[in-house]
mmCIF file of C-alpha atoms in Angstrom:
data_model
loop_
_atom_site.group_PDB
_atom_site.id
_atom_site.type_symbol
_atom_site.label_atom_id
_atom_site.label_comp_id
_atom_site.label_asym_id
_atom_site.label_seq_id
_atom_site.Cartn_x
_atom_site.Cartn_y
_atom_site.Cartn_z
ATOM 1 C CA UNK A 219 33.038 -23.275 -26.053
ATOM 2 C CA UNK A 220 32.352 -24.567 -22.681
ATOM 3 C CA UNK A 221 33.215 -21.350 -21.745
ATOM 4 C CA UNK A 222 30.757 -19.207 -23.750
ATOM 5 C CA UNK A 223 28.000 -21.974 -22.778
ATOM 6 C CA UNK A 224 28.030 -20.959 -19.009
ATOM 7 C CA UNK A 225 28.420 -17.243 -19.651
ATOM 8 C CA UNK A 226 25.007 -17.801 -21.715
ATOM 9 C CA UNK A 227 23.435 -20.043 -19.682
ATOM 10 C CA UNK A 228 25.006 -17.457 -16.381
ATOM 11 C CA UNK A 229 23.230 -14.812 -18.229
ATOM 12 C CA UNK A 230 19.341 -16.608 -18.504
ATOM 13 C CA UNK A 231 19.832 -17.306 -14.871
ATOM 14 C CA UNK A 232 20.467 -13.726 -13.980
ATOM 15 C CA UNK A 233 17.812 -12.218 -16.231
ATOM 16 C CA UNK A 234 15.512 -14.832 -15.010
ATOM 17 C CA UNK A 235 16.200 -14.304 -11.277
ATOM 18 C CA UNK A 236 16.166 -10.408 -11.961
ATOM 19 C CA UNK A 237 12.656 -10.450 -14.193
ATOM 20 C CA UNK A 238 10.885 -12.775 -11.335
ATOM 21 C CA UNK A 239 12.265 -10.532 -8.185
ATOM 22 C CA UNK A 240 11.438 -7.023 -9.286
ATOM 23 C CA UNK A 241 7.878 -8.114 -10.445
ATOM 24 C CA UNK A 242 7.062 -9.817 -6.452
ATOM 25 C CA UNK A 243 5.362 -7.544 -4.907
ATOM 26 C CA UNK A 244 6.917 -6.173 -1.587
ATOM 27 C CA UNK A 245 5.042 -5.973 1.131
ATOM 28 C CA UNK A 246 1.918 -6.835 -0.280
ATOM 29 C CA UNK A 247 0.889 -11.104 0.610
ATOM 30 C CA UNK A 248 -1.878 -11.365 -2.503
ATOM 31 C CA UNK A 249 -4.162 -11.670 -0.170
ATOM 32 C CA UNK A 250 -6.568 -8.302 -0.380
ATOM 33 C CA UNK A 251 -8.678 -8.669 2.469
ATOM 34 C CA UNK A 252 -5.634 -9.372 4.592
ATOM 35 C CA UNK A 253 -3.026 -6.462 2.739
ATOM 36 C CA UNK A 254 -6.061 -3.944 2.878
ATOM 37 C CA UNK A 255 -6.786 -4.453 6.724
ATOM 38 C CA UNK A 256 -3.287 -4.264 7.013
ATOM 39 C CA UNK A 257 -3.166 -1.339 5.901
ATOM 40 C CA UNK A 258 -5.504 0.342 7.703
ATOM 41 C CA UNK A 259 -3.632 -1.107 10.748
ATOM 42 C CA UNK A 260 -0.425 0.922 9.502
ATOM 43 C CA UNK A 261 -2.437 4.059 8.954
ATOM 44 C CA UNK A 262 -4.443 4.066 12.186
ATOM 45 C CA UNK A 263 -0.798 4.095 13.819
ATOM 46 C CA UNK A 264 0.347 6.672 11.754
ATOM 47 C CA UNK A 265 -2.555 8.481 12.764
ATOM 48 C CA UNK A 266 -3.328 8.078 15.864
ATOM 49 C CA UNK A 267 0.078 8.533 17.218
ATOM 50 C CA UNK A 268 1.233 12.151 18.949
ATOM 51 C CA UNK A 269 2.948 14.282 16.898
ATOM 52 C CA UNK A 270 5.984 14.644 19.385
ATOM 53 C CA UNK A 271 6.620 11.201 19.180
ATOM 54 C CA UNK A 272 9.745 9.481 17.608
ATOM 55 C CA UNK A 273 7.799 6.981 16.097
ATOM 56 C CA UNK A 274 5.578 8.705 14.395
ATOM 57 C CA UNK A 275 7.381 9.524 11.778
ATOM 58 C CA UNK A 276 8.365 5.968 11.443
ATOM 59 C CA UNK A 277 4.832 5.160 11.529
ATOM 60 C CA UNK A 278 4.379 7.569 8.933
ATOM 61 C CA UNK A 279 7.049 6.230 6.569
ATOM 62 C CA UNK A 280 6.187 2.604 7.069
ATOM 63 C CA UNK A 281 1.920 3.848 6.276
ATOM 64 C CA UNK A 282 3.038 5.786 2.947
ATOM 65 C CA UNK A 283 5.620 2.454 1.744
ATOM 66 C CA UNK A 284 2.075 0.258 2.147
ATOM 67 C CA UNK A 285 -0.451 2.590 0.126
ATOM 68 C CA UNK A 286 2.570 2.810 -2.597
ATOM 69 C CA UNK A 287 2.569 -1.233 -2.577
ATOM 70 C CA UNK A 288 -1.220 -1.341 -2.275
ATOM 71 C CA UNK A 289 -2.009 1.083 -5.345
ATOM 72 C CA UNK A 290 1.002 -1.278 -7.106
ATOM 73 C CA UNK A 291 -0.604 -4.216 -6.510
ATOM 74 C CA UNK A 292 -4.519 -3.709 -6.555
ATOM 75 C CA UNK A 293 -4.946 -1.191 -8.543
ATOM 76 C CA UNK A 294 -5.055 -2.696 -12.611
ATOM 77 C CA UNK A 295 -6.358 -5.184 -10.897
ATOM 78 C CA UNK A 296 -9.989 -5.321 -12.273
ATOM 79 C CA UNK A 297 -11.513 -7.653 -9.794
ATOM 80 C CA UNK A 298 -10.104 -5.478 -6.964
ATOM 81 C CA UNK A 299 -10.533 -2.628 -8.399
ATOM 82 C CA UNK A 300 -13.699 -2.094 -8.862
ATOM 83 C CA UNK A 301 -15.112 -3.517 -5.417
ATOM 84 C CA UNK A 302 -16.633 -1.126 -3.068
ATOM 85 C CA UNK A 303 -13.949 -1.575 -0.275
ATOM 86 C CA UNK A 304 -11.596 -0.427 -3.012
ATOM 87 C CA UNK A 305 -12.953 2.818 -4.094
ATOM 88 C CA UNK A 306 -13.563 3.431 -0.196
ATOM 89 C CA UNK A 307 -10.158 3.080 0.240
ATOM 90 C CA UNK A 308 -9.202 5.259 -2.684
ATOM 91 C CA UNK A 309 -11.437 7.640 -1.252
ATOM 92 C CA UNK A 310 -9.502 8.131 2.448
ATOM 93 C CA UNK A 311 -5.960 7.898 0.482
ATOM 94 C CA UNK A 312 -6.598 10.622 -1.526
ATOM 95 C CA UNK A 313 -8.150 12.842 0.847
ATOM 96 C CA UNK A 314 -4.880 11.405 3.125
ATOM 97 C CA UNK A 315 -2.996 12.550 0.498
ATOM 98 C CA UNK A 316 -4.590 16.164 -0.671
ATOM 99 C CA UNK A 317 -4.197 17.365 2.910
ATOM 100 C CA UNK A 318 -0.066 16.341 2.654
ATOM 101 C CA UNK A 319 0.284 17.798 -0.526
ATOM 102 C CA UNK A 320 -1.935 21.268 0.419
ATOM 103 C CA UNK A 321 -0.748 21.324 4.370
ATOM 104 C CA UNK A 322 2.565 19.528 4.093
ATOM 105 C CA UNK A 323 3.467 17.925 7.332
ATOM 106 C CA UNK A 324 1.257 19.658 9.432
ATOM 107 C CA UNK A 325 -0.999 17.315 12.069
ATOM 108 C CA UNK A 326 -3.957 16.096 10.724
ATOM 109 C CA UNK A 327 -7.297 17.974 11.871
ATOM 110 C CA UNK A 328 -9.790 16.370 13.962
ATOM 111 C CA UNK A 329 -12.351 16.396 11.406
ATOM 112 C CA UNK A 330 -9.856 15.005 8.762
ATOM 113 C CA UNK A 331 -9.350 12.091 10.758
ATOM 114 C CA UNK A 332 -13.053 11.655 11.677
ATOM 115 C CA UNK A 333 -13.345 11.351 7.689
ATOM 116 C CA UNK A 334 -10.580 8.395 7.587
ATOM 117 C CA UNK A 335 -11.871 6.769 10.231
ATOM 118 C CA UNK A 336 -15.850 6.879 8.723
ATOM 119 C CA UNK A 337 -13.718 5.948 5.556
ATOM 120 C CA UNK A 338 -11.972 2.933 7.137
ATOM 121 C CA UNK A 339 -15.134 1.315 8.916
ATOM 122 C CA UNK A 340 -17.162 1.764 5.386
ATOM 123 C CA UNK A 341 -14.078 -0.243 4.143
ATOM 124 C CA UNK A 342 -14.193 -3.266 6.406
ATOM 125 C CA UNK A 343 -17.661 -3.567 6.775
ATOM 126 C CA UNK A 344 -17.352 -3.832 2.658
ATOM 127 C CA UNK A 345 -14.559 -6.146 3.331
ATOM 128 C CA UNK A 346 -16.838 -8.213 5.825
ATOM 129 C CA UNK A 347 -19.922 -8.090 2.595
ATOM 130 C CA UNK A 348 -17.357 -9.114 0.358
ATOM 131 C CA UNK A 349 -15.934 -12.322 1.541
#
């Protein structure tokens, strides 16, 4: 009888633990402004590093992970996804994704880098207005 009780209790604890850990956002603090600025910082680092440096691949991988985390966490939150900063960020991320989809790992053009920097500036300005 006690063995069955402990077995069920252990199963319940495991279900709760797995449920709570799988729902936790990886890499996102829940502070939209901070998470957005962190993502912009990662993207700038990944974009600005010279192509022949070993840190470039690591920076790109970190940026991709942050993009996925950002979208996963904020896309369904209508209080955030309807903000001008979010839509501007989404435009920048779509441009970057389009480049990688079309051109693979080719370096970003100066024109695209300028467009992304302009979009990042708009996002930062919007974040300041939204605060």
